[in-house]
PDB file of C-alpha atoms in Angstrom:
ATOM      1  CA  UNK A   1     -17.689  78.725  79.517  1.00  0.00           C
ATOM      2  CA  UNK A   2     -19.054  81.829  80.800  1.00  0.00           C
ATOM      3  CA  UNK A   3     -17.508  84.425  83.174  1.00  0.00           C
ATOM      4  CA  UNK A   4     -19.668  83.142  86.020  1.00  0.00           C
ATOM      5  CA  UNK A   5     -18.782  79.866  85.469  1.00  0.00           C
ATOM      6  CA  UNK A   6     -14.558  80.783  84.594  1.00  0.00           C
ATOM      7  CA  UNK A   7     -15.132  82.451  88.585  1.00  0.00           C
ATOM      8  CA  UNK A   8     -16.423  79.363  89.678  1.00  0.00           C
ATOM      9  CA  UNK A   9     -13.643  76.796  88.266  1.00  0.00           C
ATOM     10  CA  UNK A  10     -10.836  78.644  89.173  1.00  0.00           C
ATOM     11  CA  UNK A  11     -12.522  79.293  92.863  1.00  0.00           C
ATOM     12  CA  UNK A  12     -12.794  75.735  92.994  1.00  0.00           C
ATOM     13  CA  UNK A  13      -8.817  75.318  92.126  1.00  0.00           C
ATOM     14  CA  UNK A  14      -7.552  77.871  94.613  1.00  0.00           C
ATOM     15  CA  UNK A  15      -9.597  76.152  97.235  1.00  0.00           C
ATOM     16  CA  UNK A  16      -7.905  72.615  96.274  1.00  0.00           C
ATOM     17  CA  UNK A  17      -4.874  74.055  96.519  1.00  0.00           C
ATOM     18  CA  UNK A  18      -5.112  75.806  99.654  1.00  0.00           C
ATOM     19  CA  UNK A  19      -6.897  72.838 101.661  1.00  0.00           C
ATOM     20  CA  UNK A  20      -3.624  70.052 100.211  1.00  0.00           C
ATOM     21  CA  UNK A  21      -1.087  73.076 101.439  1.00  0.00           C
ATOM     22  CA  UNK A  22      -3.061  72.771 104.571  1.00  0.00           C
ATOM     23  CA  UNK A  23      -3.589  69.267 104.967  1.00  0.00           C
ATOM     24  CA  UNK A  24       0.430  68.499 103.776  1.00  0.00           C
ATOM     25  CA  UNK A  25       1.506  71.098 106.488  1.00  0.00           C
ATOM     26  CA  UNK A  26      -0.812  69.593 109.071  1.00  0.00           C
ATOM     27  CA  UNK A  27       0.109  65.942 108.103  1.00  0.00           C
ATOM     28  CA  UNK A  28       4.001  67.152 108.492  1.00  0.00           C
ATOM     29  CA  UNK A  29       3.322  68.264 112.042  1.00  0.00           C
ATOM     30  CA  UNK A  30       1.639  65.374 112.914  1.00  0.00           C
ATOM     31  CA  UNK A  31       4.565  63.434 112.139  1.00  0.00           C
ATOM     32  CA  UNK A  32       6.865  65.512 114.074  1.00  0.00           C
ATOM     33  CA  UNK A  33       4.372  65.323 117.120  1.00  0.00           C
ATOM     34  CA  UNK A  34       4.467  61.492 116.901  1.00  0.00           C
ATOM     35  CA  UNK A  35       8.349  61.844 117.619  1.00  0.00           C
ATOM     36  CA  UNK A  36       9.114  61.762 121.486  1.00  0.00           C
ATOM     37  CA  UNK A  37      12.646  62.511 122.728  1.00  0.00           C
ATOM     38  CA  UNK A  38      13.690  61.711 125.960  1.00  0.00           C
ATOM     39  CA  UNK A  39      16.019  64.048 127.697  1.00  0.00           C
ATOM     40  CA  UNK A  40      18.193  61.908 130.808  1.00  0.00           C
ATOM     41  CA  UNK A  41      20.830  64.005 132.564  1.00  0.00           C
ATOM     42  CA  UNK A  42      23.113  61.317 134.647  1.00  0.00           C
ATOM     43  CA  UNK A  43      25.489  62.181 137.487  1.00  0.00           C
ATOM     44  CA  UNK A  44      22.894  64.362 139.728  1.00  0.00           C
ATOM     45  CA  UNK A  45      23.333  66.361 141.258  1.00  0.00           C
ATOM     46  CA  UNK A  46      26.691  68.250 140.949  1.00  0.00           C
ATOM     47  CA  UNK A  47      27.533  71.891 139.646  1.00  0.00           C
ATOM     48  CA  UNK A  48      24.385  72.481 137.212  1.00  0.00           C
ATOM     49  CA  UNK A  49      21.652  70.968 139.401  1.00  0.00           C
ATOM     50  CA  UNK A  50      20.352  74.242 139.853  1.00  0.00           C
ATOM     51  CA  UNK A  51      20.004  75.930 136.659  1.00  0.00           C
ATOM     52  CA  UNK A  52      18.653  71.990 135.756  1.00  0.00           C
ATOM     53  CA  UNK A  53      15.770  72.467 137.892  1.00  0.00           C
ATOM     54  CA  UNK A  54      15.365  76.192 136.742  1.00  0.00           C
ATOM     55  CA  UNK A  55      15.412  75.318 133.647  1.00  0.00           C
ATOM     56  CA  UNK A  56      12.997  72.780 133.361  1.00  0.00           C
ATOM     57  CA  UNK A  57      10.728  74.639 135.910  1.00  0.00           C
ATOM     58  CA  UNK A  58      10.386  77.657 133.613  1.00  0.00           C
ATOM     59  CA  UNK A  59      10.475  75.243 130.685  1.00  0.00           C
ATOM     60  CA  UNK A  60       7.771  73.296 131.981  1.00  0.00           C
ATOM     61  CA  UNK A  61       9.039  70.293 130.103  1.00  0.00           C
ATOM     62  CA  UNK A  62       9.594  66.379 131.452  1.00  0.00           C
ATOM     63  CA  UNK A  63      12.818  65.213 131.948  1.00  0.00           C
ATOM     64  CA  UNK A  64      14.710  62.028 133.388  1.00  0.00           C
ATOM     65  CA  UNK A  65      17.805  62.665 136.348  1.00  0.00           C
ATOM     66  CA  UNK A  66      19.747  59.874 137.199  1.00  0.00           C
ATOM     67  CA  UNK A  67      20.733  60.967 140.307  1.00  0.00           C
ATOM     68  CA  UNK A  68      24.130  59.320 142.354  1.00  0.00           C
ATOM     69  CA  UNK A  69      24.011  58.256 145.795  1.00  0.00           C
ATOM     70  CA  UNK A  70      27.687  59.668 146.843  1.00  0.00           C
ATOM     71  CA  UNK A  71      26.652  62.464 145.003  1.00  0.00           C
ATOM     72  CA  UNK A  72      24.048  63.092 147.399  1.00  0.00           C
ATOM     73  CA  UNK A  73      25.603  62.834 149.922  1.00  0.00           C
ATOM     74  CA  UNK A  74      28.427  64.877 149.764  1.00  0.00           C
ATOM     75  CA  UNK A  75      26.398  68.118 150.995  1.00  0.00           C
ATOM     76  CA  UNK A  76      23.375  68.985 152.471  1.00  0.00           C
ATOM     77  CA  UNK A  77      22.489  71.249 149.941  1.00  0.00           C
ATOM     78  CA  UNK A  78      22.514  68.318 147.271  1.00  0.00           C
ATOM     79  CA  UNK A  79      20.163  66.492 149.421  1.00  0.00           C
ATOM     80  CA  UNK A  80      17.985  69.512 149.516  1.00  0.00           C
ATOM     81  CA  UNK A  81      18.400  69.500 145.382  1.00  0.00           C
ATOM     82  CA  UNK A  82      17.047  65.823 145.167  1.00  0.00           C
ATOM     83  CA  UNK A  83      14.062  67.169 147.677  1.00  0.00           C
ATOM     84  CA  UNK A  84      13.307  69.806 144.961  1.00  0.00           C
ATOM     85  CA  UNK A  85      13.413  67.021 142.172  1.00  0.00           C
ATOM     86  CA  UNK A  86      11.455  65.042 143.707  1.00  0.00           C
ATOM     87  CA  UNK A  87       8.329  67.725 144.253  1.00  0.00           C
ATOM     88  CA  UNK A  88       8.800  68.339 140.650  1.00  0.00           C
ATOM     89  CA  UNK A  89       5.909  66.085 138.496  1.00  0.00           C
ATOM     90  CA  UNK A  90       8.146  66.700 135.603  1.00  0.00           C
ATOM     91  CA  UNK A  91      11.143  65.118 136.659  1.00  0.00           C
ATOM     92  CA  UNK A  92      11.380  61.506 136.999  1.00  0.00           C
ATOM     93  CA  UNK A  93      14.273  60.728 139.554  1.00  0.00           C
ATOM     94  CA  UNK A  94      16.065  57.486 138.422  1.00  0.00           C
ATOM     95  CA  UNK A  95      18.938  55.684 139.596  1.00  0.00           C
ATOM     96  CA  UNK A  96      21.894  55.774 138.545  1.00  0.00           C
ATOM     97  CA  UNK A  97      23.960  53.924 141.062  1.00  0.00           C
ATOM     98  CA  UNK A  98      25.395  54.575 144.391  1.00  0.00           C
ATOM     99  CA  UNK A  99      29.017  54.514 143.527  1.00  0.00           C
ATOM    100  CA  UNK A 100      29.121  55.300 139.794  1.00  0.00           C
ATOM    101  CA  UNK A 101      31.704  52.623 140.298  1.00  0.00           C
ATOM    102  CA  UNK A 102      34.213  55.020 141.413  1.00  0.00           C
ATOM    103  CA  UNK A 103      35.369  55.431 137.821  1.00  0.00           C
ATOM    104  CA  UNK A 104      37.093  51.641 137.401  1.00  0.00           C
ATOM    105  CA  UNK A 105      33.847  49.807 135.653  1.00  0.00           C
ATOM    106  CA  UNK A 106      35.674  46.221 134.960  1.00  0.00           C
ATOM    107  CA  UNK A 107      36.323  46.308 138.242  1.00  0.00           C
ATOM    108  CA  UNK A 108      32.211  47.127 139.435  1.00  0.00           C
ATOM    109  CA  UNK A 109      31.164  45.047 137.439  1.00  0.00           C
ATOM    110  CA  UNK A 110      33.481  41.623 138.147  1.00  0.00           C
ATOM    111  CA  UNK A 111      30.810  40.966 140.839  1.00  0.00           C
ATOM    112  CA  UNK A 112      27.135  40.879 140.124  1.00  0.00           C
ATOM    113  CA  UNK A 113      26.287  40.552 144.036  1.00  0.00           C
ATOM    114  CA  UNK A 114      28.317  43.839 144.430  1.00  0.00           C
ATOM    115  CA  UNK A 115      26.619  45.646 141.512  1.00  0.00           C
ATOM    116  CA  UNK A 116      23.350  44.728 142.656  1.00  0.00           C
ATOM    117  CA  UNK A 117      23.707  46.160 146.772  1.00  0.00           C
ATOM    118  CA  UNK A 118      25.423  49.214 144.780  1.00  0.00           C
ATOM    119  CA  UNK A 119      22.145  49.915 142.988  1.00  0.00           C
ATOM    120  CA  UNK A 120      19.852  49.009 146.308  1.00  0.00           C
ATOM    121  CA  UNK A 121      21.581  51.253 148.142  1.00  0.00           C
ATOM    122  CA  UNK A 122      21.081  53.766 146.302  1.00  0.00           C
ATOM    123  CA  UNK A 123      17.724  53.267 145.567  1.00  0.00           C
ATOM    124  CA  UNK A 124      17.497  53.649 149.478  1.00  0.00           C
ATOM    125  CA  UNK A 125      18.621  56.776 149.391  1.00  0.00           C
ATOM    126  CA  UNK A 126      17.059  58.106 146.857  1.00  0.00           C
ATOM    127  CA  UNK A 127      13.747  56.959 147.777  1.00  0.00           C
ATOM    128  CA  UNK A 128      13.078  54.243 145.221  1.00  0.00           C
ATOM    129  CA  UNK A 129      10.387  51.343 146.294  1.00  0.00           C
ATOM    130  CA  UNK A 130       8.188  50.566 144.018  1.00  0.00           C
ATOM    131  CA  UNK A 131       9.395  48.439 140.767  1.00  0.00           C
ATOM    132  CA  UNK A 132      10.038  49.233 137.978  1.00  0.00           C
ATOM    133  CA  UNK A 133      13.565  50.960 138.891  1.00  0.00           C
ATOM    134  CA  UNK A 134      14.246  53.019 136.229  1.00  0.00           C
ATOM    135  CA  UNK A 135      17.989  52.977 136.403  1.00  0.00           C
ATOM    136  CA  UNK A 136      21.044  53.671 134.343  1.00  0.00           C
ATOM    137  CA  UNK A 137      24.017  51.954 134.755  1.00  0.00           C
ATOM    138  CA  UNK A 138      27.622  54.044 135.472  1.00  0.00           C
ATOM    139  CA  UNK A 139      29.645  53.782 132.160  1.00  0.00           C
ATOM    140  CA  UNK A 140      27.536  51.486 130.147  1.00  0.00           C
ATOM    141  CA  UNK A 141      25.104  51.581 127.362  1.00  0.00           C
ATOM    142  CA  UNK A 142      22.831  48.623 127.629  1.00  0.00           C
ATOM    143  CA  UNK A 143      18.625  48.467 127.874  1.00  0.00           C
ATOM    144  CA  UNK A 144      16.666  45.864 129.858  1.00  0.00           C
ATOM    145  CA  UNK A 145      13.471  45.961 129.275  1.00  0.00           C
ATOM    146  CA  UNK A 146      10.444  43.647 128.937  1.00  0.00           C
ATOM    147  CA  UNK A 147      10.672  44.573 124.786  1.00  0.00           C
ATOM    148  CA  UNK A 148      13.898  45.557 124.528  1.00  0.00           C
ATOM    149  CA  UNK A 149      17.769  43.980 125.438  1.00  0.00           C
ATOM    150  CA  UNK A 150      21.013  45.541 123.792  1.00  0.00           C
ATOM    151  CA  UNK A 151      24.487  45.071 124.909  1.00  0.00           C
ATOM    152  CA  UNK A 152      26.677  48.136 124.909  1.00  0.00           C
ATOM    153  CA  UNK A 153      28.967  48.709 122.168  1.00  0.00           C
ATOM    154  CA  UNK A 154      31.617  50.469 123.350  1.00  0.00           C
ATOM    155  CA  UNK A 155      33.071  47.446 125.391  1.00  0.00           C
ATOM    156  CA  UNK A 156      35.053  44.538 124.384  1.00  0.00           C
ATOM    157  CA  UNK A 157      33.668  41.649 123.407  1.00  0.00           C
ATOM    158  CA  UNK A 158      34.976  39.507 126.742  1.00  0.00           C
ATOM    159  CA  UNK A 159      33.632  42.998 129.062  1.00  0.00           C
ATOM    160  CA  UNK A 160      30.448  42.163 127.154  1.00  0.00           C
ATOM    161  CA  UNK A 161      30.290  38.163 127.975  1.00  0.00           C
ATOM    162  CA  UNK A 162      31.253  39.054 131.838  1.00  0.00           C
ATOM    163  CA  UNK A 163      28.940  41.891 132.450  1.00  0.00           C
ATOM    164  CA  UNK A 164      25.519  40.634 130.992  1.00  0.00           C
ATOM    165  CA  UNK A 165      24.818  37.992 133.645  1.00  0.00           C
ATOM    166  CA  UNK A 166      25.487  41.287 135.694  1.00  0.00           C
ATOM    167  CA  UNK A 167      22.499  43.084 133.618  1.00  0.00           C
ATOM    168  CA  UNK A 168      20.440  40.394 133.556  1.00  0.00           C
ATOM    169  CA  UNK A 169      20.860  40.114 137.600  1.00  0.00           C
ATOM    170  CA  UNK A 170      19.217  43.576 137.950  1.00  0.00           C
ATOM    171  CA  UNK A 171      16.638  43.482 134.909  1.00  0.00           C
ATOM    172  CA  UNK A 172      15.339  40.115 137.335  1.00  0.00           C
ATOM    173  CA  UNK A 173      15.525  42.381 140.413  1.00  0.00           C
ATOM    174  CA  UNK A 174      13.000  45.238 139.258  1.00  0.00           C
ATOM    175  CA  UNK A 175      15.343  47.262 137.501  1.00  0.00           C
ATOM    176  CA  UNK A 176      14.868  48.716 134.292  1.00  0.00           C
ATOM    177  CA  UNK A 177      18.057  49.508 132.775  1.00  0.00           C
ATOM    178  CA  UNK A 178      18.166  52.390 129.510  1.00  0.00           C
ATOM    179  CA  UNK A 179      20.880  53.179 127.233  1.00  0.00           C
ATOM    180  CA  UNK A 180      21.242  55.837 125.210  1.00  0.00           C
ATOM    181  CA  UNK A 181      20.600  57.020 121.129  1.00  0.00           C
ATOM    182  CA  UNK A 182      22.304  60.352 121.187  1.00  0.00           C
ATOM    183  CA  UNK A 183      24.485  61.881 123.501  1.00  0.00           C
ATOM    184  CA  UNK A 184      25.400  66.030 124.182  1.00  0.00           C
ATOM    185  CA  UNK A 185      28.565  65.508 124.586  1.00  0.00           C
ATOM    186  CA  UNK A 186      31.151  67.374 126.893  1.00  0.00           C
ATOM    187  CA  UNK A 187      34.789  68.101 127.202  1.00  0.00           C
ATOM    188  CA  UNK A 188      36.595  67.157 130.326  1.00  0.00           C
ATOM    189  CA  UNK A 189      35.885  70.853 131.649  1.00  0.00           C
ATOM    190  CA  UNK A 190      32.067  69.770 131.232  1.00  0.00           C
ATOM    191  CA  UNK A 191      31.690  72.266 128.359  1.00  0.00           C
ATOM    192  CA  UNK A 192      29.340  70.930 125.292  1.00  0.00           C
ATOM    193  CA  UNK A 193      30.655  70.125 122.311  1.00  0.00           C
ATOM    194  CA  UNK A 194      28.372  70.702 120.136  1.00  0.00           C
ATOM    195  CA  UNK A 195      26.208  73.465 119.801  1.00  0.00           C
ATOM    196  CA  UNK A 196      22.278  73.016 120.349  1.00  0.00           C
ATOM    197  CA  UNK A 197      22.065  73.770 117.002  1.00  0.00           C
ATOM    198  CA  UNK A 198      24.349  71.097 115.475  1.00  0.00           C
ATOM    199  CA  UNK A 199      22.797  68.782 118.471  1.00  0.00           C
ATOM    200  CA  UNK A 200      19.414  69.207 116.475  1.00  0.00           C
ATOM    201  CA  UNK A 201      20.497  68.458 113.123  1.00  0.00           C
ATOM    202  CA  UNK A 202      21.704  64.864 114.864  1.00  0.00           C
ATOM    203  CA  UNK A 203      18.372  64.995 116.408  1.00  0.00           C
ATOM    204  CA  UNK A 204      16.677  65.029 112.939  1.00  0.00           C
ATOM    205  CA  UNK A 205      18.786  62.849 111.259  1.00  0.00           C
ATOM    206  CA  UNK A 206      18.853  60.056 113.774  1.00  0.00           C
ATOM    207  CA  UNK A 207      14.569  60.425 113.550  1.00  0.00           C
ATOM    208  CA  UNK A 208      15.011  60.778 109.467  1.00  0.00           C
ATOM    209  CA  UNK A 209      17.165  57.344 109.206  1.00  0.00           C
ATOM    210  CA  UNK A 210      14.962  55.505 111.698  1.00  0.00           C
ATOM    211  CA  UNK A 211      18.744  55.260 113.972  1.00  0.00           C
ATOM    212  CA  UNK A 212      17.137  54.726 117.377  1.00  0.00           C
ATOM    213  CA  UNK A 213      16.608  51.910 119.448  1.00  0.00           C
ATOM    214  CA  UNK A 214      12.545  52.277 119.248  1.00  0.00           C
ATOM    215  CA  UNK A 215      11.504  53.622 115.794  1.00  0.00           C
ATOM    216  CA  UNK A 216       9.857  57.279 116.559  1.00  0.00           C
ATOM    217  CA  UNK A 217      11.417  57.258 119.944  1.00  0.00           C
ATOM    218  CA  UNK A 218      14.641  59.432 120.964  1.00  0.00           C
ATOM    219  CA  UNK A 219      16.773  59.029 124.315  1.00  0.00           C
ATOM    220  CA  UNK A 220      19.052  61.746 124.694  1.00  0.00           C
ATOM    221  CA  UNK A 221      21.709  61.596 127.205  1.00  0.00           C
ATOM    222  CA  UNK A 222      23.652  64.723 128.723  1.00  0.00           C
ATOM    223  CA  UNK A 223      25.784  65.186 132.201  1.00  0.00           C
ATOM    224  CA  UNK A 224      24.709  67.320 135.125  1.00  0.00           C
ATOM    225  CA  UNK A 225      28.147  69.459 134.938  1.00  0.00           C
ATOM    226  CA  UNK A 226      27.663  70.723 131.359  1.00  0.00           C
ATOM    227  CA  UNK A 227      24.864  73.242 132.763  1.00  0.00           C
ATOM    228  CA  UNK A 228      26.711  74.887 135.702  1.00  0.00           C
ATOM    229  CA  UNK A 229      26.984  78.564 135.712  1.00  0.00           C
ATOM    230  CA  UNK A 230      30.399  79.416 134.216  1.00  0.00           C
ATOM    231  CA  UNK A 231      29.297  77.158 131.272  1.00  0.00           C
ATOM    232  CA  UNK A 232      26.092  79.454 130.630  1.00  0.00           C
ATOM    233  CA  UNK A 233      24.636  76.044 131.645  1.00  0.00           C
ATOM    234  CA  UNK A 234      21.176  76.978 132.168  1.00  0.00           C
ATOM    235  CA  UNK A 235      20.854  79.116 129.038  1.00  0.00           C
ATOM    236  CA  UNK A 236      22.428  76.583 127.280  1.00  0.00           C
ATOM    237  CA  UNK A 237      19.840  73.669 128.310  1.00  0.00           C
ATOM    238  CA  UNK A 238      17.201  76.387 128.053  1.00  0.00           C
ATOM    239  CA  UNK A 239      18.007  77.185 124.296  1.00  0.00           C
ATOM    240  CA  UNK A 240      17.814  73.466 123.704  1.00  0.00           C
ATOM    241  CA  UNK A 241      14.080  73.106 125.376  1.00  0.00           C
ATOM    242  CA  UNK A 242      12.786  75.943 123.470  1.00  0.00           C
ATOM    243  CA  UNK A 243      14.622  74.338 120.068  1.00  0.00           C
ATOM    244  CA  UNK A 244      12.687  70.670 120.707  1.00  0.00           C
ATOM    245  CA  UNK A 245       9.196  71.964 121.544  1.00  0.00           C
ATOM    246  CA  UNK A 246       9.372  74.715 118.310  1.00  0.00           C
ATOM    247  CA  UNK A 247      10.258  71.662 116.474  1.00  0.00           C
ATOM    248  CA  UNK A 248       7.077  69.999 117.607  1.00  0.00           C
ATOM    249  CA  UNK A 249       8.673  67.044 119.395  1.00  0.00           C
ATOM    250  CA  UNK A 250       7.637  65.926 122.606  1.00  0.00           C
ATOM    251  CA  UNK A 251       9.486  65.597 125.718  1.00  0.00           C
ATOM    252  CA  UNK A 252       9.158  63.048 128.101  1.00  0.00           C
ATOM    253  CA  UNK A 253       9.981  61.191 130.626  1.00  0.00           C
ATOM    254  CA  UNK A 254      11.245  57.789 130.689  1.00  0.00           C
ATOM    255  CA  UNK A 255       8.828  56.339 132.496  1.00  0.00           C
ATOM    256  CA  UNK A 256       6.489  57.016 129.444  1.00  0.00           C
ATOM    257  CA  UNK A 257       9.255  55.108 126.812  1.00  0.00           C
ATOM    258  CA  UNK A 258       7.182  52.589 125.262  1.00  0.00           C
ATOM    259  CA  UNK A 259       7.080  49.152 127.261  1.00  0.00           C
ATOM    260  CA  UNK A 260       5.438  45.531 125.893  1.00  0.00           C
ATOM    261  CA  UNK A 261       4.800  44.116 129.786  1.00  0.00           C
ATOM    262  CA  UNK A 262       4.162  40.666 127.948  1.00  0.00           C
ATOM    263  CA  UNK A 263       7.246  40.987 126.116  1.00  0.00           C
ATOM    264  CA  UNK A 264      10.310  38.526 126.601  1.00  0.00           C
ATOM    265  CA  UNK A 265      13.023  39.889 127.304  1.00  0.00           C
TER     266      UNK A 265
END
């Protein structure tokens, strides 16, 4: 082989190499781009509504609020938050009952009729006319969706067998209902408990072991008072934004979670 021709081969072999590292690190991002999480914050607005809407203003990322109706009303100034929310196309404002069943959930939820004027009341006040509802229920991990029906976990069996003919009440009145896959959890004081670091490595695994309710498909749940100001809340949230998107996932809202209308539910 001459020199010309030496030149040529091993041109040819650094230029294989260089397009698979290319293609392998292009392929990898594609299949981090194909994973959507969906950030929900429930119990709008209290303490960190502010820095919430800061932070995903500045963010410029979508996010789901499941706002409270008492919660609303308890000040002027939160009904000027839900205002702001609303003007905001990157917020999807979801229900997440009037009540929040004043704490004592066997008790809410012993009468579907009483459930269901809960949740159109508050749809009322938040605004909410046109179906779907996207709602979340107060203390209760369930979906109802055209494609999709869990139960939630955490209750006993009998809670379970008196509470779905509540779920399935509001499913057949418009409402969408959504669980959870992950939660940011928060001490009593509303303080996180785990770092946004350690939140992503949950993040990654729950993607990595296929551990969510719709395969490629993330929804993240968090509280309103984990991002008020003496809990460096909107740093806090804003580190976590900045964390997802440099990991190349996509954040959106939940009215963009995949739905099969023909589905059965």
């Amino acid at each position: 082989m001459t020199a010309k021709n030496y030149r040529s081969y091993f041109s040819s072999i650094i230029f294989l190499s260089v397009y698979s590292l290319l293609m392998s690190c292009n392929s990898t991002a594609t299949q981090i781009s194909e994973k959507t999480i969906y950030i929900t914050i429930d119990d709008a607005p209290l303490s960190g509504i502010d820095n919430i809407l800061s932070a995903v203003e500045e963010e410029n990322v979508s996010i789901t609020l499941f706002m409270v109706g008492e919660h609303i009303l308890a000040s002027n100034y939160h009904q000027e938050m839900l205002a702001k929310a609303k003007q905001n196309s990157n917020i999807l404002v979801a229900n997440h009952s009037n009540s929040h069943a004043h704490e004592h959930y066997q008790q809410f939820y012993s009468s579907s009729s009483g459930v269901l004027d809960d949740m159109q009341i508050n749809n009322r006040i938040i605004g909410l006319s046109k179906e779907p509802f996207y709602s979340r229920l107060p203390g209760r991990d369930v979906f109802r969706l055209p494609n999709l029906k869990t139960e939630d976990p955490y209750i006993t069996q009998q809670e379970d067998e008196n509470e779905r003919i509540d779920f399935d009440a509001l499913y057949d009145h418009g409402f969408f209902l959504y669980g959870w896959d992950l939660e940011w959890s928060h001490e009593t004081s509303g303080k996180p408990i785990q770092s946004v670091d350690k939140l992503m490595q949950q993040i990654n695994y729950q993607f990595t072991n296929n551990s969510t309710q719709t395969k490629n498909h993330l929804v993240l749940l968090m509280h309103d008072q984990m991002f008020a100001d003496h809990l460096n809340g909107k740093e806090n949230l804003s580190t976590l934004f900045k964390a997802l998107k440099e990991a190349g996932y996509k954040l959106s809202a939940l009215d963009k979670y995949p739905i099969n209308q023909n589905a059965d539910n």
